[in-house]
Coordinates of C-alpha atoms and ligand atoms in Angstrom, one line a residue:
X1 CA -19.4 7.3 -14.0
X2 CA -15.5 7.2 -12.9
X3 CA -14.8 10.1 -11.4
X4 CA -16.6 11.3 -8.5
X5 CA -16.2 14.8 -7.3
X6 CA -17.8 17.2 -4.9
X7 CA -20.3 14.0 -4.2
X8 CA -21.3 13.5 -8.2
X9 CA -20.3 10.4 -10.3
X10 CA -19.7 11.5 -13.9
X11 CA -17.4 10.8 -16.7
X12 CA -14.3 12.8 -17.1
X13 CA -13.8 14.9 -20.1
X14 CA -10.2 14.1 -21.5
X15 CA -11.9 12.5 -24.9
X16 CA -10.3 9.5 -24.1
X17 CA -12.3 6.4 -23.6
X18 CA -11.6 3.2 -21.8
X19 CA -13.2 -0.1 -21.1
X20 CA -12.4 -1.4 -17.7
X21 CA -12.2 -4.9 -17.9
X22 CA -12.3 -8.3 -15.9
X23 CA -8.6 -9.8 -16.0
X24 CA -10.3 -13.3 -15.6
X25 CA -12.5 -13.2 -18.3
X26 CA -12.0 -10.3 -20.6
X27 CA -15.6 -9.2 -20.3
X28 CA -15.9 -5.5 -20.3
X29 CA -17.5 -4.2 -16.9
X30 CA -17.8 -0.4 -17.7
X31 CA -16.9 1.7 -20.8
X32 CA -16.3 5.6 -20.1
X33 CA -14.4 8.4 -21.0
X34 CA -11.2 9.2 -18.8
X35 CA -10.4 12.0 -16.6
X36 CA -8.2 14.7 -17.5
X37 CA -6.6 18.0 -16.4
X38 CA -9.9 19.4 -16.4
X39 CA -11.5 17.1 -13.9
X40 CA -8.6 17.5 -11.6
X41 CA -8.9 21.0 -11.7
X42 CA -12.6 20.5 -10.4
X43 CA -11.7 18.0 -7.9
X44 CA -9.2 19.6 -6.1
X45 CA -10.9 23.1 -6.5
X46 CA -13.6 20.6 -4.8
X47 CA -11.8 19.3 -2.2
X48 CA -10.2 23.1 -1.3
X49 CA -13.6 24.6 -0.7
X50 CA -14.3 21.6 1.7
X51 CA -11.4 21.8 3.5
X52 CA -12.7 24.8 5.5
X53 CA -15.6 22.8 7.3
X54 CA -13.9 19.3 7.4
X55 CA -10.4 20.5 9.0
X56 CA -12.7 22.8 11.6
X57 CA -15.3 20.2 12.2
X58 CA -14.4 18.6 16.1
X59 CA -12.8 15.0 16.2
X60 CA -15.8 13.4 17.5
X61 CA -17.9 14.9 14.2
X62 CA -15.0 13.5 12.0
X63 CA -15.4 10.4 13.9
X64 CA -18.7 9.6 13.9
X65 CA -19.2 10.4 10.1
X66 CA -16.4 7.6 9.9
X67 CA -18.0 5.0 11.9
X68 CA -21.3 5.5 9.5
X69 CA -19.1 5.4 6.6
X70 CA -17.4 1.8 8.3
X71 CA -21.4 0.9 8.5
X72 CA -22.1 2.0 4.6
X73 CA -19.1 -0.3 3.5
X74 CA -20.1 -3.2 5.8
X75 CA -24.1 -3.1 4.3
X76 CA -22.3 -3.2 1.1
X77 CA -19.7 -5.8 1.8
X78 CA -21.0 -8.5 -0.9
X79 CA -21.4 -5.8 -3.4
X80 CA -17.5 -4.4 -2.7
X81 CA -16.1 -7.9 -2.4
X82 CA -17.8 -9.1 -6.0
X83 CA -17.1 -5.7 -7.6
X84 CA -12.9 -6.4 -6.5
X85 CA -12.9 -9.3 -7.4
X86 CA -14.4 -8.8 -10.9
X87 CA -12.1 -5.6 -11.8
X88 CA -8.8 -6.9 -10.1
X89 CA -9.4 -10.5 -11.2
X90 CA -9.2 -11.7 -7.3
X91 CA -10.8 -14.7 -6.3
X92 CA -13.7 -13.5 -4.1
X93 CA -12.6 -15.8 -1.3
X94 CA -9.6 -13.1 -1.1
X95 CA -12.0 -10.3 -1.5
X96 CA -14.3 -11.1 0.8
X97 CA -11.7 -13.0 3.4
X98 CA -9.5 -9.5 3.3
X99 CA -9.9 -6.6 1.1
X100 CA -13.2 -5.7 2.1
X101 CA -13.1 -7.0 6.1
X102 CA -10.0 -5.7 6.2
X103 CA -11.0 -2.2 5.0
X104 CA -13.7 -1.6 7.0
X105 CA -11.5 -2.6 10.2
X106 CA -8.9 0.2 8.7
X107 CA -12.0 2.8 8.5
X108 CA -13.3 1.9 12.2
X109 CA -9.7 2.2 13.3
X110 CA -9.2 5.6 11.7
X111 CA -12.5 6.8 13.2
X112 CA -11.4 6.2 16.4
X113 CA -7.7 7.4 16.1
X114 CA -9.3 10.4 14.5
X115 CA -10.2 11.5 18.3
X116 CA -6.8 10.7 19.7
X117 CA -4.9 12.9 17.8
X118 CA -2.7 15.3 19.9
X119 CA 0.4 17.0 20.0
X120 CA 3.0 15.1 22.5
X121 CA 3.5 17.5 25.0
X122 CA 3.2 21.0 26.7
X123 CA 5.2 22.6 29.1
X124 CA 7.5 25.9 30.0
X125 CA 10.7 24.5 28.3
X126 CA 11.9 28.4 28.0
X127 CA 10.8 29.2 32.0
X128 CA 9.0 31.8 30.9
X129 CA 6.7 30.7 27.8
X130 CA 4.4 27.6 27.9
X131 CA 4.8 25.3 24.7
X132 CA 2.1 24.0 22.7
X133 CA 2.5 21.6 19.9
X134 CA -0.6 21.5 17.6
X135 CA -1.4 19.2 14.9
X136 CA -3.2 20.1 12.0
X137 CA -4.2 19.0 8.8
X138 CA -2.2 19.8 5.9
X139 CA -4.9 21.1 2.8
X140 CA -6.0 19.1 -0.2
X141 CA -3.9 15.8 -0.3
X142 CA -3.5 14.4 -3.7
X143 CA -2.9 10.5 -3.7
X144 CA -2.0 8.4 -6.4
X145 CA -2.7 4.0 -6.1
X146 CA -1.9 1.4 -7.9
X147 CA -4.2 -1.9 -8.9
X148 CA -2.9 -4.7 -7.0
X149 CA -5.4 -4.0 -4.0
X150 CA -7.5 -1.2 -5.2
X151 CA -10.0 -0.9 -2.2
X152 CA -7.6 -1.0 0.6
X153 CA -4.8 0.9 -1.0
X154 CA -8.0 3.7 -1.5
X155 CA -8.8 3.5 2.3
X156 CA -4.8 3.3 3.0
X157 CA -4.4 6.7 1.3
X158 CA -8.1 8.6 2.1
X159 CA -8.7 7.0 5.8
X160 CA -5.6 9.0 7.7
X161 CA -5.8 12.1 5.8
X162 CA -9.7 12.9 6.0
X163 CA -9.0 11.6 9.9
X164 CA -6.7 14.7 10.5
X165 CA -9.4 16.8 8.6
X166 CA -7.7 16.9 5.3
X167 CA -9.8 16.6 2.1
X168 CA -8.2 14.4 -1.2
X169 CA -8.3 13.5 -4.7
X170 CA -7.7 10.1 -4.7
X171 CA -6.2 9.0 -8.3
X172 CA -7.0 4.9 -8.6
X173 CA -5.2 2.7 -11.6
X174 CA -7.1 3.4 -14.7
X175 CA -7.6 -0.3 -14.5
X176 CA -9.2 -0.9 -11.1
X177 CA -11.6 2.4 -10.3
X178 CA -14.8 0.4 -9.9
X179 CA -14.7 0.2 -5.4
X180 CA -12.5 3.9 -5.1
X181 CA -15.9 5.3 -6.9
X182 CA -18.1 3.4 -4.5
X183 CA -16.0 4.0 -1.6
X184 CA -16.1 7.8 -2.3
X185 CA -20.0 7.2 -2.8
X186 CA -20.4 5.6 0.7
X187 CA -18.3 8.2 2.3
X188 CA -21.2 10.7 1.3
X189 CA -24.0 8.0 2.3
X190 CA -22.2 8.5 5.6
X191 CA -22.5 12.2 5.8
X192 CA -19.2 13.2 5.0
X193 CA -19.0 16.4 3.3
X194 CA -19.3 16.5 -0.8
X195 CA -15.7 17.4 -1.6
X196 CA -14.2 15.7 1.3
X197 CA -13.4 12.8 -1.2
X198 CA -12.6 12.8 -4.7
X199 CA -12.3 10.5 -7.2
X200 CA -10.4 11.1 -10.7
X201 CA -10.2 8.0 -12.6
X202 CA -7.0 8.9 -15.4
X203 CA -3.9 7.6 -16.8
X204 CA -0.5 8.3 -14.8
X205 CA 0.5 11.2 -16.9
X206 CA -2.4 12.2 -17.8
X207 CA -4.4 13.1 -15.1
X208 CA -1.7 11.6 -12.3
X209 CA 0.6 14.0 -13.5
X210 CA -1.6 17.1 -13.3
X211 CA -3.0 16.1 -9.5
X212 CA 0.2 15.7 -8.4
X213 CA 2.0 18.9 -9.6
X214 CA -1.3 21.2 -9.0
X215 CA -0.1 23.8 -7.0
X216 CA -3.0 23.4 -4.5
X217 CA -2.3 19.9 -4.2
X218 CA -0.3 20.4 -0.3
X219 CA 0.6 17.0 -0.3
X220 CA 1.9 14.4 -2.6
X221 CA 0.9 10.3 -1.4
X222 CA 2.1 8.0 -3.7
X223 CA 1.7 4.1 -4.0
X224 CA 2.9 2.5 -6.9
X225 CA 6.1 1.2 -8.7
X226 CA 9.7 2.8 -7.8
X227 CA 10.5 3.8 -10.9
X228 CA 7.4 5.7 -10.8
X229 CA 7.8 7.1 -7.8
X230 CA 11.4 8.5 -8.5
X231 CA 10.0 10.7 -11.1
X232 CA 7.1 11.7 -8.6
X233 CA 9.2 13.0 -5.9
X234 CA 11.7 14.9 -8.2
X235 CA 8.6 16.7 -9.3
X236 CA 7.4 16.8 -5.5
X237 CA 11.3 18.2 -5.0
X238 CA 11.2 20.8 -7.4
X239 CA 7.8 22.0 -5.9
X240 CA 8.7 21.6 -2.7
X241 CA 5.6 19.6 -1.9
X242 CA 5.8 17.0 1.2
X243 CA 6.2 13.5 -0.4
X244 CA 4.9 9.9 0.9
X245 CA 6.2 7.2 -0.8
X246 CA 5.4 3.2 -0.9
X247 CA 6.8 1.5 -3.0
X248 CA 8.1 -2.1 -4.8
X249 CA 9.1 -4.9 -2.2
X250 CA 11.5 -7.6 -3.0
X251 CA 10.4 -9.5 0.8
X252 CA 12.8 -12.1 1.5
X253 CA 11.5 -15.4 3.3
X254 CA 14.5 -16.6 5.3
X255 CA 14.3 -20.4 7.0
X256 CA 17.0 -21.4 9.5
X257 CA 17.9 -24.9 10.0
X258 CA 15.8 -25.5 13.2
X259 CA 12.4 -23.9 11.7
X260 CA 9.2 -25.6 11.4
X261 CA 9.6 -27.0 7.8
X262 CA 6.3 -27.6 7.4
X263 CA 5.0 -24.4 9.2
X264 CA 7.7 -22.9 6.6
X265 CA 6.9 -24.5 3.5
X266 CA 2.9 -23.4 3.9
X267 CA 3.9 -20.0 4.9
X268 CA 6.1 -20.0 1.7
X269 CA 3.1 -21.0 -0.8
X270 CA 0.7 -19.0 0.7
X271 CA 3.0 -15.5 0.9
X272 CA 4.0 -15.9 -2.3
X273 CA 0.9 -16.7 -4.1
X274 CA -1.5 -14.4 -2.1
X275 CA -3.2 -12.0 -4.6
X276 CA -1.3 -14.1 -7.8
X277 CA 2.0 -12.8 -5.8
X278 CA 0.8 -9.2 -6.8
X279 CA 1.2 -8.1 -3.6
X280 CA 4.2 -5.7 -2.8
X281 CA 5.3 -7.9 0.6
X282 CA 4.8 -10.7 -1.1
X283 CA 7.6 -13.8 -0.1
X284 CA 9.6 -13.9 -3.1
X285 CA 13.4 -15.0 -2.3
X286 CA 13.3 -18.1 0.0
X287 CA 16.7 -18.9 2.1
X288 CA 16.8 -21.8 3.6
X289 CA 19.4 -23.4 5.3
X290 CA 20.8 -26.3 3.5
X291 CA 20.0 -29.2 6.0
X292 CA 16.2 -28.3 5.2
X293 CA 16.8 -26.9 1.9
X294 CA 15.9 -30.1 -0.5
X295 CA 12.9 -31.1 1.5
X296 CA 11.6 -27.8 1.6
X297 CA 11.3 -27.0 -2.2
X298 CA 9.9 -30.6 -3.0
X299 CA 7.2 -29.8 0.0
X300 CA 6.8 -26.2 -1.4
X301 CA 6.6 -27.5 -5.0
X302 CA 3.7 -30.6 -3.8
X303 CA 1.9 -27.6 -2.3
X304 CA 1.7 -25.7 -5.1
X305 CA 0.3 -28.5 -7.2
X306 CA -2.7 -28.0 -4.7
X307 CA -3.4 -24.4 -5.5
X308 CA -6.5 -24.1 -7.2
X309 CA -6.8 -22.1 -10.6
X310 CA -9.9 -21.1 -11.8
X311 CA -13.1 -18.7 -12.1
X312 CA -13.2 -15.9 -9.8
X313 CA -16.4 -16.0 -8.6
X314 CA -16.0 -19.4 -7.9
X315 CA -15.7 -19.8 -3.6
X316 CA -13.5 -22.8 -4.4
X317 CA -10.6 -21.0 -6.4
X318 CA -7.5 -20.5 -5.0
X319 CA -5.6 -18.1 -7.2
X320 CA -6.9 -16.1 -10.1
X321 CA -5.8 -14.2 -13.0
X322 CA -3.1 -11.6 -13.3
X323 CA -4.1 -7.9 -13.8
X324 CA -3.7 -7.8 -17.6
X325 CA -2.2 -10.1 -20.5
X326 CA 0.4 -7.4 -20.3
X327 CA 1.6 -8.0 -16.3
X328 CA 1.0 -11.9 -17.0
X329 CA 3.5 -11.3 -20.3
X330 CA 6.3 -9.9 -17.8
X331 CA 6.3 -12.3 -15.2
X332 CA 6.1 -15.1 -18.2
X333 CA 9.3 -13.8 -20.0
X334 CA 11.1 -13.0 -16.5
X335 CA 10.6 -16.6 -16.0
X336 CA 12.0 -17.3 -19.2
X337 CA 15.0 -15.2 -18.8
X338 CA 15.9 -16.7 -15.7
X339 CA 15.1 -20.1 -17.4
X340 CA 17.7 -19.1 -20.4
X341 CA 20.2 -18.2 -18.0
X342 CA 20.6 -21.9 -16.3
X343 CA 18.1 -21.7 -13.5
X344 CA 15.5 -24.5 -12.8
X345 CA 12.2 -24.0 -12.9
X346 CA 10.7 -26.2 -10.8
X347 CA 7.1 -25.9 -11.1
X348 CA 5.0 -23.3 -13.3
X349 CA 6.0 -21.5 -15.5
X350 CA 3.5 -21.5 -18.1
X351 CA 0.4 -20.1 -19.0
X352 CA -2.2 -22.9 -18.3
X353 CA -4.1 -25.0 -20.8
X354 CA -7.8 -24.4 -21.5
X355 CA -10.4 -20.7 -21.3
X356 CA -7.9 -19.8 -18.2
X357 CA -5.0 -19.5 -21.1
X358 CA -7.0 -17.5 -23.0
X359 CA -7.3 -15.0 -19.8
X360 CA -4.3 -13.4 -17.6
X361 CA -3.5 -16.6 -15.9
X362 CA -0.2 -17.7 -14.9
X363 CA 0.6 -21.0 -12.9
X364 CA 2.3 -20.7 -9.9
X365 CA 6.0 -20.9 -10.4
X366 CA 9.0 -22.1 -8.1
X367 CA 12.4 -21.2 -9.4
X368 CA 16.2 -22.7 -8.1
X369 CA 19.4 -22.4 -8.9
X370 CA 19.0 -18.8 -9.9
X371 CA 22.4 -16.5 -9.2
X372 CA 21.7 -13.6 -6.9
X373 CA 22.4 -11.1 -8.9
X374 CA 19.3 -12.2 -11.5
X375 CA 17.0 -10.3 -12.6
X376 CA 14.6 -12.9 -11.2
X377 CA 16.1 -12.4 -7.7
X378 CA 16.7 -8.8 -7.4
X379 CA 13.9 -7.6 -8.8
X380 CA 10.0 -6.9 -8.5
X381 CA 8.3 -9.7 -10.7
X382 CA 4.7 -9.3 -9.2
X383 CA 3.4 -12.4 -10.1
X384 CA 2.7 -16.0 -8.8
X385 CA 7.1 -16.9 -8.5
X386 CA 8.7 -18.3 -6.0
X387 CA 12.8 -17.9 -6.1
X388 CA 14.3 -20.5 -3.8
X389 CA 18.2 -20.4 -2.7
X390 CA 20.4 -22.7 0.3
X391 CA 22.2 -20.5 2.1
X392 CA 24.8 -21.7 5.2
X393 CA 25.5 -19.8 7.5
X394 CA 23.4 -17.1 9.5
X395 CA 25.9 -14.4 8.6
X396 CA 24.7 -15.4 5.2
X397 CA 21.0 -15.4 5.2
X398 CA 21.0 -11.9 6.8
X399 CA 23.8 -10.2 4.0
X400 CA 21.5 -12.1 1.3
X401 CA 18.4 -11.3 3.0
X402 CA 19.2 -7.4 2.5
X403 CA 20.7 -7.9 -1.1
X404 CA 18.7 -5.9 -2.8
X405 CA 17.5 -2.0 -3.3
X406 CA 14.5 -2.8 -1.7
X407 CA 13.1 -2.9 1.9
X408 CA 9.5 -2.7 2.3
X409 CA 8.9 -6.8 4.5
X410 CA 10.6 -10.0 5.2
X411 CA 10.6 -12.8 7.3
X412 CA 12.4 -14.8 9.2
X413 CA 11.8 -18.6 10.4
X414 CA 13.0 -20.2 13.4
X415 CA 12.4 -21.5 17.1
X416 CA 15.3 -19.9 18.6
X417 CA 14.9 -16.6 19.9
X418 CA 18.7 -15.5 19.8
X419 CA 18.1 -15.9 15.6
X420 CA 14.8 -14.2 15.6
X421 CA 16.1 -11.1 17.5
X422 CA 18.6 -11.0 15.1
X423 CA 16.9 -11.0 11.9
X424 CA 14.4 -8.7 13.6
X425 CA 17.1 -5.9 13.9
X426 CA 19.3 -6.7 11.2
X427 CA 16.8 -7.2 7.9
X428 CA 16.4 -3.8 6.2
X429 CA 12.7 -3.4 6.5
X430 CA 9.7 -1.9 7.2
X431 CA 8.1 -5.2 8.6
X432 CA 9.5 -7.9 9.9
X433 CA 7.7 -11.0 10.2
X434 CA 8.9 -14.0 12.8
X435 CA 7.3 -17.5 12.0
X436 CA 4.7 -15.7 9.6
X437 CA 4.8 -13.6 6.4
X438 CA 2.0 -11.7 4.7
X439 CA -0.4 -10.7 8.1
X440 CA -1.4 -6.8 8.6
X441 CA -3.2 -5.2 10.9
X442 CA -4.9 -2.1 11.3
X443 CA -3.1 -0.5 14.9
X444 CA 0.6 -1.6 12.9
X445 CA 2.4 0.9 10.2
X446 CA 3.1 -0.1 7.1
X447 CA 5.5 1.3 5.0
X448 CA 9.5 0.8 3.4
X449 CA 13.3 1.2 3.8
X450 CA 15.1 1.8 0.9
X451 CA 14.2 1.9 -2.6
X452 CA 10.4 0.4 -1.2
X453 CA 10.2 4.4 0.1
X454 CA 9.1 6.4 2.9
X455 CA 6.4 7.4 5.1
X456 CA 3.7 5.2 6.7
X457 CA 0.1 3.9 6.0
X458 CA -2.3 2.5 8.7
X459 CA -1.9 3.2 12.1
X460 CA -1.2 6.2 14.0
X461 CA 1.9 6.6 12.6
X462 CA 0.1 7.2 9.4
X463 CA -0.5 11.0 11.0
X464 CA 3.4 12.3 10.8
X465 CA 2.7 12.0 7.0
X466 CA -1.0 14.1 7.2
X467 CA -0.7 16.9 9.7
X468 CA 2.0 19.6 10.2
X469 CA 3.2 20.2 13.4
X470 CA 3.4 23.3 14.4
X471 CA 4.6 25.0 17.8
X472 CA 2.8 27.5 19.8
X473 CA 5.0 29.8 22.3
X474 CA 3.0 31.8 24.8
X475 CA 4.4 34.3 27.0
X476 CA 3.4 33.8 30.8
X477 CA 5.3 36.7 32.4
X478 CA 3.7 39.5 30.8
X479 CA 6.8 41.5 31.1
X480 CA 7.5 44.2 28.7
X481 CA 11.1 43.9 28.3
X482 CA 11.7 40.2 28.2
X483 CA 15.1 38.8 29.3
X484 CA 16.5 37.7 26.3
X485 CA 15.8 41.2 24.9
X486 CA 19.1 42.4 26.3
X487 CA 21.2 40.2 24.0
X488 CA 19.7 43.2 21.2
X489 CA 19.3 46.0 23.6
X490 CA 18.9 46.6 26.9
X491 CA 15.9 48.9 27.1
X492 CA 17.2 52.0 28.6
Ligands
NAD501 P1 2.7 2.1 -11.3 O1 3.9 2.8 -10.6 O2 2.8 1.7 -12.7 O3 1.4 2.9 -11.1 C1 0.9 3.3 -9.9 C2 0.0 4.5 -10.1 O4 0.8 5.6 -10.6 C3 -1.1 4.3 -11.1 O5 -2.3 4.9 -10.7 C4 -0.6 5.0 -12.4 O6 -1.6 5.4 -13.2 C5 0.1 6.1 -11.8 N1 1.2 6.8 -12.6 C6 1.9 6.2 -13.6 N2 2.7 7.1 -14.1 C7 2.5 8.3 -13.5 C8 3.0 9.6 -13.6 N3 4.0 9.9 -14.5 N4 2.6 10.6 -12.8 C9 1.6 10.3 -11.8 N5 1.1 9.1 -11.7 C10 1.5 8.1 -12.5 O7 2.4 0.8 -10.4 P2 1.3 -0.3 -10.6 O8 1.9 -1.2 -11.7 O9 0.0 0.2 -10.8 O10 1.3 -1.1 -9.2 C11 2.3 -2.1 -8.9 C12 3.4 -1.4 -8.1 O11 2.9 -0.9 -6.9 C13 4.4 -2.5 -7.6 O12 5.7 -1.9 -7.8 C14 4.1 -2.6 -6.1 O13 5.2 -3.1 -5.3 C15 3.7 -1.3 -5.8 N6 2.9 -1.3 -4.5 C16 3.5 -0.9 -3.4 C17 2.8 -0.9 -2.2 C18 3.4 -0.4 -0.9 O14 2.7 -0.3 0.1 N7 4.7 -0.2 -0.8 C19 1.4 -1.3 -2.2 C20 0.9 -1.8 -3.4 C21 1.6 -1.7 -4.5

């Protein structure tokens, strides 16, 4: 029942059983046996013998299968936002608020893009040839995601590659493959070829490994951790494979002196807490100028004390669980690390009281007086922590701002427009966000500087990662000895 190949849910065959679970509860949702080399080998011998029809059917076929597909997701939205929320431990009001809205906006947007895909321009650059530059799709795309948003980061890897008439196998988390496997199934509900999309639900070296060094495999699309992703593109290196990388964030939240502190402080609790702060854009280094910095972290910390912990099926709760006892057990002894080596924590920092203990809950945490080379500061805790730091002058929000390997978001808070057009050019980033931190949208890219990677999901720009470009030069002379023959030989 986890992997889905050439149409057909089934088990994979690696021996090796596993119970997905609900984070929030510990109740086991499905029990099965994972995928392995095997099943890879069947899904991407799958997704080769599609390619042929899906990279040659016309953009309006490709398009209209997509809008159906948009349709299936939408009938099933209830069913896709309570499955998410289950497996990822989410609260539903996050699942059905954004993962699922938000994914079936991404899969209406790709179905249109799908028909405005074209090469930028033709003309006789040469005099006497007329240039052509055609896009086409690449092969079989293999994709690995991670579990923080496992639905949209799914449609994030399949929705521009099957645009551009690529087929994929899609690898989820081992943890979170309940909505890739019904996404793949609606796909088909839609029309879309059997072997279009492929689902192998494995470990990382198990059956990530094998997916993403199969020498069919054109293309390697990779969203995860960056340690993980180092050791991916070597491998993509030494095969030569094209690589797309997203990867950790580290998103500095940067407050100048004549922000809106409250504006500020709610953007604060809310970017760093959506998704339990498991969320790679997440805000997780606040700077704030020191006139406002005092009032902001007791605003920040009084705002936090209103975050609601609780069941995740609950419309009420605010935050739910981590994705495992083992994520909630970093982000606890990061806390305590930072806590050992003099910084203040300020609210959180404990597993709460009661049955949410006894599941991966962590309180929402706000942390000060931490030096900026901690750990806690420079690098990816993925959890419900907020780091705050003063800062004093603009020169050094910015330098402070980029102190880190990473450089996948940020933002910047202020009223004057002289600041915000500098820390729009100067951050390191991907995205930059002015007066707002966490929004995406469709039309947008999304994608890192830095250690947070290359390449681009969503948007058009999505399509310089899935299609090669290649250039066609036609003759229009039809002479037989062409001019620049004579720098070989002149004919005679
Ligand atoms: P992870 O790197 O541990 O795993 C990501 C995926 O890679 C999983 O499917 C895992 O099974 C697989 N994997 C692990 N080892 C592998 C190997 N040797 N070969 C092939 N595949 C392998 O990351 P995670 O803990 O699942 O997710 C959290 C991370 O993802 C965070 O660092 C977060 O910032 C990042 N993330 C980035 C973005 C982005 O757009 N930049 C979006 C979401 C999450």
């Amino acid at each position: 029942m986890q992997t889905f190949i050439a149409g057909k849910r089934r088990s994979g065959t690696s021996g090796e059983e596993f119970a997905v679970a609900n984070p929030a509860t510990g109740e086991t949702l499905a029990t099965d046996v994972l995928a392995g080399p095997e099943d890879v080998e069947e899904a991407v011998a799958a997704a080769r013998a599609a390619f042929a029809e899906w990279s040659r059917a016309t953009a309006a076929e490709r398009s209209e299968a997509m809008l159906r597909w948009a349709d299936q997701v939408q009938a099933r939205a209830e069913e896709f936002a309570r499955a998410e929320s289950r497996n990822a431990g989410k609260p539903i009001k996050l699942t059905r608020g954004f993962d699922v809205p938000g994914t079936i906006d991404n899969i209406r947007f790709f179905a249109g893009a799908a028909r405005n895909l074209e090469g930028r321009a033709a003309g006789e650059y040469s005099g006497e040839h007329t240039s052509v530059i055609r896009r086409e799709p690449i092969g079989v795309v293999g994709s690995v995601a991670p579990w923080n948003y496992p639905l949209q980061m799914a449609a994030w890897k399949v929705l521009p590659a099957v645009a551009a008439g690529n087929t994929i196998v899609l690898k989820p988390s081992e943890l979170t493959p309940l909505t890739s496997v019904m996404f793949a199934e609606a796909a088909r509900e839609a029309g879309i070829p059997d072997g279009v999309v492929n689902i192998v639900t494995g470990t990382g070296p198990v059956a990530g490994q094998a997916l993403l060094t199969h020498p069919d495999v054109a293309m390697v699309s990779f969203t995860g951790s960056t340690a993980v992703g180092r050791r991916v593109a070597a491998q993509a290196a030494g095969l030569v494979k094209r690589v797309h990388l997203e990867l950790g964030g580290k998103a500095p939240f940067v407050v100048f002196d004549d922000a809106d502190p409250e504006a500020a402080a709610r953007g604060a609790v809310a970017g760093a807490l959506i998704n339990a702060g498991q969320d790679c854009t997440a805000a997780t280094r606040a700077y704030v100028q020191r006139p406002l910095y005092e009032a902001f972290v007791a605003r920040v910390a009084e705002l936090m004390d209103g975050v609601r912990l609780g069941p995740v099926d609950d419309p009420d709760t605010d935050m739910g669980s981590l994705i495992s006892f083992r994520q909630r057990d970093k982000v606890a002894g990061m806390v305590e690390d930072a806590r050992r080596a003099g910084a203040t924590v300020v609210r959180g920092g404990r597993i709460p009281d009661g049955p949410l203990g006894r599941a991966a809950y962590y309180e929402p945490t706000l942390i000060t007086g931490a030096a900026q080379d901690s750990a806690v500061v420079q690098q990816e805790i993925f959890g419900p922590v907020l780091v705050c730091l003063p800062f004093d002058t603009d020169d050094d929000a910015l330098r402070l701002a980029n102190d880190t390997p990473y450089g996948l978001a940020a933002s910047a808070w202020t009223t004057d427009v002289y600041r915000a057009g500098r820390a729009s050019r100067e951050i390191q980033a991907g995205c930059v966000w002015i007066n707002d931190h966490i929004p995406i949208i469709s039309e947008m890219p999304h994608g890192g500087y830095k250690s947070s990677g290359f390449g681009k999901d969503m948007s058009a720009y999505s399509f310089d990662e899935y299609t090669n470009v290649k250039h066609v030069m036609t003759d229009i002379t039809g002479a037989r000895h062409r001019s620049w023959h004579d720098v070989v030989f002149t004919g005679r």
